[in-house]
mmCIF file of C-alpha atoms in Angstrom:
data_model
loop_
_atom_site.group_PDB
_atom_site.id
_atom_site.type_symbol
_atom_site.label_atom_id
_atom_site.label_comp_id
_atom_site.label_asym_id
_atom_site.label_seq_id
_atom_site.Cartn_x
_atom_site.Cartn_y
_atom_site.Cartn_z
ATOM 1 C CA UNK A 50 -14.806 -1.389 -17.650
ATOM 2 C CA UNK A 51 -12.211 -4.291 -19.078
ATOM 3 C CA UNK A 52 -8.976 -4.047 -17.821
ATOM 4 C CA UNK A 53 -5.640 -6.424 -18.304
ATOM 5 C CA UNK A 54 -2.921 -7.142 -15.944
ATOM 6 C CA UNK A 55 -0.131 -8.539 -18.238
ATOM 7 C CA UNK A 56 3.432 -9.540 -16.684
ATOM 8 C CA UNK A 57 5.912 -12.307 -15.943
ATOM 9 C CA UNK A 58 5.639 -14.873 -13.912
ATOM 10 C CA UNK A 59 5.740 -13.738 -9.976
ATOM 11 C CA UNK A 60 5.944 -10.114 -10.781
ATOM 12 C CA UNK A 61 3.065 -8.785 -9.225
ATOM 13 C CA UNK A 62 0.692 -8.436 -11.651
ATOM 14 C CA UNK A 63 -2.303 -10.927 -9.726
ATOM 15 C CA UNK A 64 -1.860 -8.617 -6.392
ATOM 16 C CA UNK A 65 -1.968 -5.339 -8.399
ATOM 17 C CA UNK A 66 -5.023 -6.601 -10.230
ATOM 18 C CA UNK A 67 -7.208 -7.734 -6.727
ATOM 19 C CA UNK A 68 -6.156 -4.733 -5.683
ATOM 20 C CA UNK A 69 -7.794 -2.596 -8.736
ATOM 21 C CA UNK A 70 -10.912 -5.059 -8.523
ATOM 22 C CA UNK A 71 -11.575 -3.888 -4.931
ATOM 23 C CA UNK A 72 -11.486 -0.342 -5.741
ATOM 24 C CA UNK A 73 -13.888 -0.705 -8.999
ATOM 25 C CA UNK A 74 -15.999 -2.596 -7.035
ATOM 26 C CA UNK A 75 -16.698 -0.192 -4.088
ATOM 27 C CA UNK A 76 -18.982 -1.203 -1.266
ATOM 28 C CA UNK A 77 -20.378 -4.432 -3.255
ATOM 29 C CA UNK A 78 -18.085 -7.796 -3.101
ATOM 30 C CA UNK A 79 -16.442 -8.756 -6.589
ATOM 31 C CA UNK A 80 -15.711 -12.213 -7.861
ATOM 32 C CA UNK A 81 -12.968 -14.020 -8.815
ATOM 33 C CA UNK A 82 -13.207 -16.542 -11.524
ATOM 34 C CA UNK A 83 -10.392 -19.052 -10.554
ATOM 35 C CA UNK A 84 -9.555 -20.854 -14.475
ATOM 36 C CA UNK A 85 -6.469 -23.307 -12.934
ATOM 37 C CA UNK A 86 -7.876 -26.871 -13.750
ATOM 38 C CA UNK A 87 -7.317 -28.913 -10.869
ATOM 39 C CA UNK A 88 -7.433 -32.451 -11.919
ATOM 40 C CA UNK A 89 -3.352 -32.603 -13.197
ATOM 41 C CA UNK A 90 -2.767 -32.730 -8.904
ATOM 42 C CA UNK A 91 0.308 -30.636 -8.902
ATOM 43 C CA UNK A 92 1.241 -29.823 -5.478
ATOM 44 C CA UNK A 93 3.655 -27.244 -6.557
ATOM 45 C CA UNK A 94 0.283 -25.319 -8.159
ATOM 46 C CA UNK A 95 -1.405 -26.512 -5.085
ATOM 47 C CA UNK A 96 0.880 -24.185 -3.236
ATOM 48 C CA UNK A 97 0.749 -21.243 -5.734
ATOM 49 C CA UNK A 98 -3.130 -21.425 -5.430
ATOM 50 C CA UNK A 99 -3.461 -21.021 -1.803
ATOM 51 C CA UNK A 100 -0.950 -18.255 -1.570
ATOM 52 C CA UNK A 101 -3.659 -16.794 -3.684
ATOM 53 C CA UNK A 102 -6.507 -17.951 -1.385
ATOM 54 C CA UNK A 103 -5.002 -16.740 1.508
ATOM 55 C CA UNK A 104 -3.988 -13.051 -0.192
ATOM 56 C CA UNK A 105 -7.400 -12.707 -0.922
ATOM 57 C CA UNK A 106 -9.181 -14.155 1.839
ATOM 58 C CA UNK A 107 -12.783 -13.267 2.683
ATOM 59 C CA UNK A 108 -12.465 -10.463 0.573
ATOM 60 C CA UNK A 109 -14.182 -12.139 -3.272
ATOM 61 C CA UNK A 110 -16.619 -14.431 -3.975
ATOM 62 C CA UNK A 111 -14.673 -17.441 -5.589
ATOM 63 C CA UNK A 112 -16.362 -18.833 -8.969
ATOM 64 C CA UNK A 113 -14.284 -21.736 -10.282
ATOM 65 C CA UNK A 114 -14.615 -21.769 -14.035
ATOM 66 C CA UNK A 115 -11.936 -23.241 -16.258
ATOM 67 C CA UNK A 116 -13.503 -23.107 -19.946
ATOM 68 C CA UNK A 117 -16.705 -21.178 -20.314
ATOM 69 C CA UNK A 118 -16.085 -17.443 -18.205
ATOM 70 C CA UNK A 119 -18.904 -15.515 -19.807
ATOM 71 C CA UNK A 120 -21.460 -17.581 -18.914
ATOM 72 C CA UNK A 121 -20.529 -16.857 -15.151
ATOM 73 C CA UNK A 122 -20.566 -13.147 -15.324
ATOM 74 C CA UNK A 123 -23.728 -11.063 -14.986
ATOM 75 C CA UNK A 124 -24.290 -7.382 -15.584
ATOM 76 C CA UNK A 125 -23.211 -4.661 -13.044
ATOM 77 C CA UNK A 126 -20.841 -6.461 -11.325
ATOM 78 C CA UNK A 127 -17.042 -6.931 -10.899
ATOM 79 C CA UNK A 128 -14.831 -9.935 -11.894
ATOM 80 C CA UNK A 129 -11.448 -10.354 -11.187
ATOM 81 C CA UNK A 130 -10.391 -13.725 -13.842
ATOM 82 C CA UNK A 131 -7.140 -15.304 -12.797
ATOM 83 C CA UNK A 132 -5.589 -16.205 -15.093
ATOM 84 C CA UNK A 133 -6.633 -16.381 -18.610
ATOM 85 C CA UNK A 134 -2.976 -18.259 -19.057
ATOM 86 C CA UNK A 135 -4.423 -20.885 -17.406
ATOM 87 C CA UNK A 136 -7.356 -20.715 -19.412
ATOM 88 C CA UNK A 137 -5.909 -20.569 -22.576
ATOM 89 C CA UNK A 138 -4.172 -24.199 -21.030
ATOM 90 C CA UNK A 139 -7.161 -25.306 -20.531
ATOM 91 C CA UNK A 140 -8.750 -24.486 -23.863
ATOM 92 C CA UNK A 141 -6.035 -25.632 -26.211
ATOM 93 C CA UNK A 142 -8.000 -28.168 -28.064
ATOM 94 C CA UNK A 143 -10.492 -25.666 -28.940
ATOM 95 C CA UNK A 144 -9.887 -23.845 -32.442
ATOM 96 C CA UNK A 145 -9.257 -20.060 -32.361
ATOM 97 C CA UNK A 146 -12.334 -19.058 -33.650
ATOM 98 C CA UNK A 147 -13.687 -20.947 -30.415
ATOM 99 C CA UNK A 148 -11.487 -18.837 -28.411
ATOM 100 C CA UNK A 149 -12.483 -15.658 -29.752
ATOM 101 C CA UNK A 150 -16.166 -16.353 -29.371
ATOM 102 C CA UNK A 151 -15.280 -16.252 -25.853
ATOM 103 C CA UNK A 152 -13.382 -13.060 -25.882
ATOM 104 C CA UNK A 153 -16.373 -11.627 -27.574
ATOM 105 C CA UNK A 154 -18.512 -12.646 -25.335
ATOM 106 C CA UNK A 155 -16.389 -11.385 -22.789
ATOM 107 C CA UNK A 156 -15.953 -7.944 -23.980
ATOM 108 C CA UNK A 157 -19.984 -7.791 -24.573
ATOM 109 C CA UNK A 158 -20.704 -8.440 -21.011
ATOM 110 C CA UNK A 159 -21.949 -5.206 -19.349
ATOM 111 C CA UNK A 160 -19.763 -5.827 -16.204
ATOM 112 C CA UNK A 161 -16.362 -5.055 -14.849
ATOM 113 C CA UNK A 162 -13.502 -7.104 -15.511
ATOM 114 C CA UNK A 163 -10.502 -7.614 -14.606
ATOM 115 C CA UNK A 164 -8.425 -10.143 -16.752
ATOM 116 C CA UNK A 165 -4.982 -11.171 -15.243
ATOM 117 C CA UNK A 166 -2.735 -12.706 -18.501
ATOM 118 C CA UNK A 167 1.446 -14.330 -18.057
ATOM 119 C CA UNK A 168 3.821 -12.651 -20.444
ATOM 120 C CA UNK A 169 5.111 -16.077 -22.183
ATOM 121 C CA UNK A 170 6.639 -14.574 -25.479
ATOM 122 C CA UNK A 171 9.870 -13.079 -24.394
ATOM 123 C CA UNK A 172 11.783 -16.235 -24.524
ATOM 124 C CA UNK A 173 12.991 -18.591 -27.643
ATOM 125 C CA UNK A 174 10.695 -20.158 -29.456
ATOM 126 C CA UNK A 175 9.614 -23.304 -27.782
ATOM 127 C CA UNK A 176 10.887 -26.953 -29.495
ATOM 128 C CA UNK A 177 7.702 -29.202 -29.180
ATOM 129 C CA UNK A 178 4.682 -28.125 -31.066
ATOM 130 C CA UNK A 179 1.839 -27.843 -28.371
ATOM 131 C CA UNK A 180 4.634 -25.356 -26.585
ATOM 132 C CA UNK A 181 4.484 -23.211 -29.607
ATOM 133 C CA UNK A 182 0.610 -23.132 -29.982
ATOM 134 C CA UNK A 183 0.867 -22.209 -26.046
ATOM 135 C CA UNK A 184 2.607 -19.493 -26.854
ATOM 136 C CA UNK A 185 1.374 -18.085 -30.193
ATOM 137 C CA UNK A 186 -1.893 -18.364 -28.714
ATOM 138 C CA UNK A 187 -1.238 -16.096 -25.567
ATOM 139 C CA UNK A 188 0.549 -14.163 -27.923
ATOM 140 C CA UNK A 189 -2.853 -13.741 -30.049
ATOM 141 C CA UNK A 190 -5.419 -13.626 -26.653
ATOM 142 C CA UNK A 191 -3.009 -11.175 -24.997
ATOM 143 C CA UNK A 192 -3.456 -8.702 -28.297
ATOM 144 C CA UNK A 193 -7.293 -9.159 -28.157
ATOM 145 C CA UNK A 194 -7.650 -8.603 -24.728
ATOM 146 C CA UNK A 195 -5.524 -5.373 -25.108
ATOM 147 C CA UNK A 196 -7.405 -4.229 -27.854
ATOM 148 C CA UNK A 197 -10.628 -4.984 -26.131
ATOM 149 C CA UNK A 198 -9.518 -3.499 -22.599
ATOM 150 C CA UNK A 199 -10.438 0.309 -21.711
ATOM 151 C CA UNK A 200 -6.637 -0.371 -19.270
ATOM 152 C CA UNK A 201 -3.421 -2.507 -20.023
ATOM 153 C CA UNK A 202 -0.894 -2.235 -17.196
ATOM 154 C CA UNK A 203 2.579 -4.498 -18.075
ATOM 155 C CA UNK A 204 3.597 -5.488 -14.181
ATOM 156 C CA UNK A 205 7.510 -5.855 -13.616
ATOM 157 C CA UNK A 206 8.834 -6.317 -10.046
ATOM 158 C CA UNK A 207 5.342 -5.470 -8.490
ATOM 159 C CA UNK A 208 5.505 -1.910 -10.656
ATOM 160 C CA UNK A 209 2.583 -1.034 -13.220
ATOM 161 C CA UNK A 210 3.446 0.512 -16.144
ATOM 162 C CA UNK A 211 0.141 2.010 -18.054
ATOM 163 C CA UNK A 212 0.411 1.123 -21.544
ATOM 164 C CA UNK A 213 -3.408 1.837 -22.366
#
């Protein structure tokens, strides 16, 4: 089963989605594939990241994988990834067609997953170029995953709305 989490910033969407991991995972413990790159030493991210640690505790295995997911997911079991915003960050040199491979190989993958993706393209468009490929870019990995997904739950205010 592929399912995506997609919402604004802080609105609930990474809670909701370790919570639905759990459950599809049963008895067995799932992963989470943590994509944030570490190496631009933001303390404010620091933060974010273990508020995340600590809200998941003992409770995942952690996998930290910021480019190449698929090749850290085996068969028959559950994968929580957080976030593929921060993926698609870290992959923004790549060309599309690199980025789709990915989502292909994603979707192949005889496992659950559980992909966790901001909602960037409600605002104007952006001024500086590399903004706008940001954003046309989650724009065109956020319709892929939907398409790809079996679920697609929009999160506002720590609600899920089923859209799929």
């Amino acid at each position: 089963m592929k399912i995506l989490y997609y919402g604004g910033q802080k609105s609930g969407k990474s809670l909701l989605a370790e919570q639905k991991t759990l459950s599809l995972a049963g008895s067995s413990k799932p992963y989470y594939i943590a994509t944030y790159d570490n190496s631009y030493k933001d303390a404010e991210m620091a933060e974010r990241i273990a508020k995340h640690q600590s809200q998941r505790e003992e409770a995942f295995h952690t996998i930290e994988e910021t480019h190449h997911l698929s090749k850290v997911i085996e068969a028959e079991q559950t994968y929580l990834i957080d976030c593929m915003s921060m993926w698609l960050l870290n992959t923004l040199a790549w060309e599309e067609e690199q980025l789709f491979a990915e989502l292909e190989a994603l979707s192949a993958k005889e496992a659950n997953i559980i992909f966790v993706l901001n909602d960037v393209s409600s605002g104007i468009i952006p001024i500086d170029s590399m903004s706008r490929k940001y954003v046309d870019r989650s724009g065109i990995i956020g319709q892929k995953l939907a398409a790809m997904c079996d679920e697609v739950y929009e999160v506002k205010l720590g609600l899920e709305i089923r859209l799929k």
